[in-house]
XYZ file of C-alpha atoms in Angstrom:
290
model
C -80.113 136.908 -121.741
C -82.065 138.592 -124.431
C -86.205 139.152 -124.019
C -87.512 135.559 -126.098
C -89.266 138.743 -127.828
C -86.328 139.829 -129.568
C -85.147 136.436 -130.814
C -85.689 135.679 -134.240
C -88.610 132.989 -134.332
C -87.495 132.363 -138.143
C -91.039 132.444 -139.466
C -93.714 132.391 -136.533
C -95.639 132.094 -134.039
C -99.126 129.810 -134.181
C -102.422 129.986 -132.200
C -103.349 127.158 -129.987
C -106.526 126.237 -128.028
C -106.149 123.304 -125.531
C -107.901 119.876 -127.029
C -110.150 119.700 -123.763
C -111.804 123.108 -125.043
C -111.773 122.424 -128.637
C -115.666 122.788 -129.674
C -116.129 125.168 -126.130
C -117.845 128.773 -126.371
C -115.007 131.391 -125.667
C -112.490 129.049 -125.430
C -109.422 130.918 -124.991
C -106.521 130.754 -127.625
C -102.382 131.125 -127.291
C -100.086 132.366 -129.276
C -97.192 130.649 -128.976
C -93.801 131.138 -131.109
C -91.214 128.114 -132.157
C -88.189 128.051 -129.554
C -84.910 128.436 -130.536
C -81.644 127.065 -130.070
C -80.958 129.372 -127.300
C -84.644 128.968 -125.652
C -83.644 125.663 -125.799
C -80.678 126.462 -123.719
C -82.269 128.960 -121.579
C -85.025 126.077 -120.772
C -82.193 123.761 -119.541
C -80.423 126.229 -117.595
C -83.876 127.305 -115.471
C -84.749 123.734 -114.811
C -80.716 123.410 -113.721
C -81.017 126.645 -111.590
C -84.376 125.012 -110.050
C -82.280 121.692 -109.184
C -84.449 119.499 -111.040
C -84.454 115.858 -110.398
C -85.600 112.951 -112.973
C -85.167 109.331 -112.209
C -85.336 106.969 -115.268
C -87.627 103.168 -115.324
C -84.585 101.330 -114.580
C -83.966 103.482 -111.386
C -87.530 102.839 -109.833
C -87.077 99.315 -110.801
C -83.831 99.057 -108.839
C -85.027 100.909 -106.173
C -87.920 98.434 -106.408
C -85.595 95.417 -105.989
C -83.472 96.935 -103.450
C -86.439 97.986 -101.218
C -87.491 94.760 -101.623
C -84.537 92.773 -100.087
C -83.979 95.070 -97.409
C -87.099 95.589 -96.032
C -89.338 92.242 -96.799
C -86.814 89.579 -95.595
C -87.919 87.094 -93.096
C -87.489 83.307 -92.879
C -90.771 82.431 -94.755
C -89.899 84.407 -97.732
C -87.079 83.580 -100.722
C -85.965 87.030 -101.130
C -83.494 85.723 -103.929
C -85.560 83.975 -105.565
C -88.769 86.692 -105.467
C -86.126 89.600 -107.059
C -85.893 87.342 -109.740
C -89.154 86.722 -110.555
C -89.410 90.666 -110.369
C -87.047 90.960 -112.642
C -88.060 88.020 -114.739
C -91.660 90.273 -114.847
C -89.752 93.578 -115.855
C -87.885 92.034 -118.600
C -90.787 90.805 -119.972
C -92.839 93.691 -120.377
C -89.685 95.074 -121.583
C -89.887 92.252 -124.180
C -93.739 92.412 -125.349
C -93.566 96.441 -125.564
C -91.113 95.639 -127.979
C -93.131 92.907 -129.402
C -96.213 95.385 -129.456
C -94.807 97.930 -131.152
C -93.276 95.551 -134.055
C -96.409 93.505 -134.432
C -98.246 97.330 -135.103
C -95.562 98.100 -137.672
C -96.575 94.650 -139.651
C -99.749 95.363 -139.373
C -99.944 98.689 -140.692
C -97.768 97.831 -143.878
C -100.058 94.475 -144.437
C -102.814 96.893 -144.280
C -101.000 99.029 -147.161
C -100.287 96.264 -148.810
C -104.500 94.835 -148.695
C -105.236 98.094 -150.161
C -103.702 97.463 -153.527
C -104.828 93.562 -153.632
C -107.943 94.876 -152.816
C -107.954 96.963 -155.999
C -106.545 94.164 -157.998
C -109.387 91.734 -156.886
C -106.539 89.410 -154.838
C -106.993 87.835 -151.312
C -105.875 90.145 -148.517
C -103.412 88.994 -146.336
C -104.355 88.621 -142.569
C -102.676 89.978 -140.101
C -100.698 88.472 -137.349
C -101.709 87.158 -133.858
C -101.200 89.799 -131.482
C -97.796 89.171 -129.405
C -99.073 87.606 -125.728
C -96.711 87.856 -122.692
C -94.059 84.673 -121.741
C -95.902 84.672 -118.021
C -98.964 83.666 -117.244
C -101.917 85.775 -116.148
C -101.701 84.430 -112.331
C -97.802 84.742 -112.350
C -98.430 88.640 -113.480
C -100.686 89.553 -111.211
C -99.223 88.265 -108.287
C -96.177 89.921 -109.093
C -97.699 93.308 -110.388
C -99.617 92.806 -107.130
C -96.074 92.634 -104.710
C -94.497 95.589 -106.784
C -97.501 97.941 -105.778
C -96.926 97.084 -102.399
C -93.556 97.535 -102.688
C -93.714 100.741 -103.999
C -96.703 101.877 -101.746
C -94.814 101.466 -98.722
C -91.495 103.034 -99.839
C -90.827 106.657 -99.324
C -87.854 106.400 -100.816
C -89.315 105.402 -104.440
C -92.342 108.080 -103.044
C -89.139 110.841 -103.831
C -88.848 109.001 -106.832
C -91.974 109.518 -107.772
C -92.371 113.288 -106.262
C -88.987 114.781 -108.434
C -90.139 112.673 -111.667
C -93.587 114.521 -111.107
C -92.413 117.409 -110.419
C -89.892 117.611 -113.324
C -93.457 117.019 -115.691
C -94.653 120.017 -114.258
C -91.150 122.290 -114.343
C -90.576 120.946 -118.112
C -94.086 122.332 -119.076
C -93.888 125.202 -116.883
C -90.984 126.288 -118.248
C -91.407 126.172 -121.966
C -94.629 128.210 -121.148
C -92.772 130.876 -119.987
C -90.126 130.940 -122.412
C -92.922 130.557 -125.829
C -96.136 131.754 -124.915
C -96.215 135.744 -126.845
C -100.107 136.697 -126.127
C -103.399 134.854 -124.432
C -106.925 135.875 -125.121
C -107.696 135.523 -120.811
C -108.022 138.165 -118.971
C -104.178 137.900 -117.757
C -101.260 140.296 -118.131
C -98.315 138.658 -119.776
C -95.412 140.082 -116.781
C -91.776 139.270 -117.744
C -89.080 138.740 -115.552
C -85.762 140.273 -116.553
C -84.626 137.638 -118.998
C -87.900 137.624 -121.063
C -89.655 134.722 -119.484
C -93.371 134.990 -118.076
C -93.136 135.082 -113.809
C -94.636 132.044 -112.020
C -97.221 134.807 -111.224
C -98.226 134.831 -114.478
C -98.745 131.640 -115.224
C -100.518 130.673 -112.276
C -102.521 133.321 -113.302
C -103.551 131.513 -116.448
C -104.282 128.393 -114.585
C -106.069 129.766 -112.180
C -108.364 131.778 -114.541
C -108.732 128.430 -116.540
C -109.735 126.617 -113.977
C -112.142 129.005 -113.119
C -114.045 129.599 -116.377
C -113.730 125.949 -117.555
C -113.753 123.336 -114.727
C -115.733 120.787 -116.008
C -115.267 117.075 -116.927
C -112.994 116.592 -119.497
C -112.033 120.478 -119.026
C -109.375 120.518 -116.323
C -106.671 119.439 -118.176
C -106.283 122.647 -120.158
C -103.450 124.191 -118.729
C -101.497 120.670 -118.677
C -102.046 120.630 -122.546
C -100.879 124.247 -122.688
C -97.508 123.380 -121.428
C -97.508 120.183 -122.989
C -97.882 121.956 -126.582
C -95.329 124.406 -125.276
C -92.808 121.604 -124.863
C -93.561 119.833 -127.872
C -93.064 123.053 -129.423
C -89.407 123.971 -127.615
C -88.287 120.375 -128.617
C -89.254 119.307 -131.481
C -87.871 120.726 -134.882
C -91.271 122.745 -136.478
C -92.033 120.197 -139.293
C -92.243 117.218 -136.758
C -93.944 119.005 -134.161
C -96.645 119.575 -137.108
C -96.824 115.861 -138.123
C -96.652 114.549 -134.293
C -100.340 114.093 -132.777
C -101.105 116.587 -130.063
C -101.538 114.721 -126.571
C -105.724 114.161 -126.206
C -107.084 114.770 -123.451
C -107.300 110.979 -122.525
C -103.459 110.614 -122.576
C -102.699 114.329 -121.035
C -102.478 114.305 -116.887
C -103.172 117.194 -115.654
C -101.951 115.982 -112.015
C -97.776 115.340 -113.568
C -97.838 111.765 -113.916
C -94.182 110.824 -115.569
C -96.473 108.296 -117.858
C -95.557 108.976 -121.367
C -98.159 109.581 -124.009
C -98.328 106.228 -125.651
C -100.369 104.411 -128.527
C -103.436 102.985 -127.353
C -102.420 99.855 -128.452
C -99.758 99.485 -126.065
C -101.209 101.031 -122.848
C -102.137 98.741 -121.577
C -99.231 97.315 -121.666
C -97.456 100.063 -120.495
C -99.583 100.702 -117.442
C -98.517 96.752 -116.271
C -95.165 98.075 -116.984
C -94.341 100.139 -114.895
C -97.164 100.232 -111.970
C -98.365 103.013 -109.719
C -98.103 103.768 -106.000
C -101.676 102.982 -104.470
C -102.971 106.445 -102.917
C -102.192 105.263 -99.582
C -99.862 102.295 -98.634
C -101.781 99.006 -97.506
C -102.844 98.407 -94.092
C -100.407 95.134 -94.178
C -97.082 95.236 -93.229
C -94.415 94.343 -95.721
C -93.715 90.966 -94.193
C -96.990 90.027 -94.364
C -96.434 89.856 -97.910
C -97.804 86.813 -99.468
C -97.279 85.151 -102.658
């Protein structure tokens, strides 16, 4: 494969600086070109060569379930009757994200819509209640509760979690290597034979960002890098311009698989699909209560 040098960029490269360091003395910039077609290509063939796992909601969720009935069942429990009210719980966050996402797409052409009554002296219109979940509060958290215990005592959806993880990092990691042309660190830019920077490289950069900016709300640079680099690879030019950049609130530096979402719905999201606990709880999974 040709250097990514030698490819026609048709029309450019940009400069980038991380959002973290935006408003930082000597923040450092990037250079990164627009991917092609075949960057695209080369990207999926290095994160085929690297044997690159991903594992979508719905897996986790059945691995969730299945977990569940195999390793909680005892006499006390209704192990039928608990996977549906798991599932119940899944389908309706499935349900209100939906919801959520509707309800903002009213609102924001009622809000158009004010603008001009407001010029013409009418009565706004008001917008719409904000769309609740079916279950109740109690119902939600118990269940939220069970599927983080679930899930905290379950290696197998722990290699869930580890490949989707590590696929975040590969993804960014990648399109780094493939789009990044120059870098105002103190880092030489070393190619491997097909035109992509070496893992030395860009370990390099993170390293030498973490050690010149490492404070709060810094050490998510080189996460944004690659994020910016992937936005870059995927997304045709004009909507990578009109797409918002990941802020630092929304970019994880430590490779969660969470998506960037509106704030709106976060919260929503986070119920959706809940995390491992750091450490699994100190009760066994039949002492499960509900």
């Amino acid at each position: 494969m040709k250097s990514p040098t030698s490819i026609p960029v048709e029309a450019s490269s940009f400069t980038y600086i991380p959002e973290c360091l935006s408003g930082t003395e000597g923040a450092p910039t990037f250079c990164l070109r627009y991917g092609t077609r075949r960057d695209k290509h080369a990207s999926q063939d290095e994160m085929n060569f690297r044997r690159v796992r991903s594992h979508s909601a719905e897996d986790i969720r059945e691995a969730v379930i299945e977990e569940f009935r195999s390793k909680w069942a005892s006499d006390e429990l209704d192990i039928d009757e608990l996977a549906a009210r798991i599932r119940a719980f899944y389908d309706d966050m499935d349900a209100l994200e939906k919801a959520i996402t509707d309800w903002l797409k009213e609102c924001t052409e009622i809000e158009a819509e004010n603008e001009g009554l407001a010029k013409a002296g009418k009565t706004p219109r008001e917008f719409p209640p904000r769309p609740q979940s079916d279950i109740d509060a109690g119902e939600r958290e118990k269940i939220a509760g069970l599927i983080e215990e679930i899930e905290s005592a379950s290696e197998r959806i722990g290699r869930i979690r580890r490949d989707n993880n590590r696929r975040e990092r590969l993804i960014r990691h990648v399109s780094l290597a493939l789009l990044l042309e120059e870098t105002s660190l103190p880092v030489p830019l070393k190619r491997d034979r097909d035109g992509m920077l070496t893992d030395a490289t860009l370990f390099a950069i993170e390293d030498e960002l973490e050690k010149q900016f490492s404070g709060d709300g810094q050490r998510a640079a080189f996460w944004q890098l690659g994020t910016q680099a992937m936005m870059t690879l995927y997304l045709g030019r004009e909507e990578e311009k009109n797409s918002q950049s990941p802020s630092p609130g929304t970019s994880n530096p430590n490779g969660s698989t969470a998506q960037e979402s509106e704030s709106s719905t976060s919260e929503n999201s986070a119920s959706k699909e809940p995390e491992p606990a750091p450490t699994p709880g100190t009760s066994s999974p039949m002492d499960t209560q509900t």
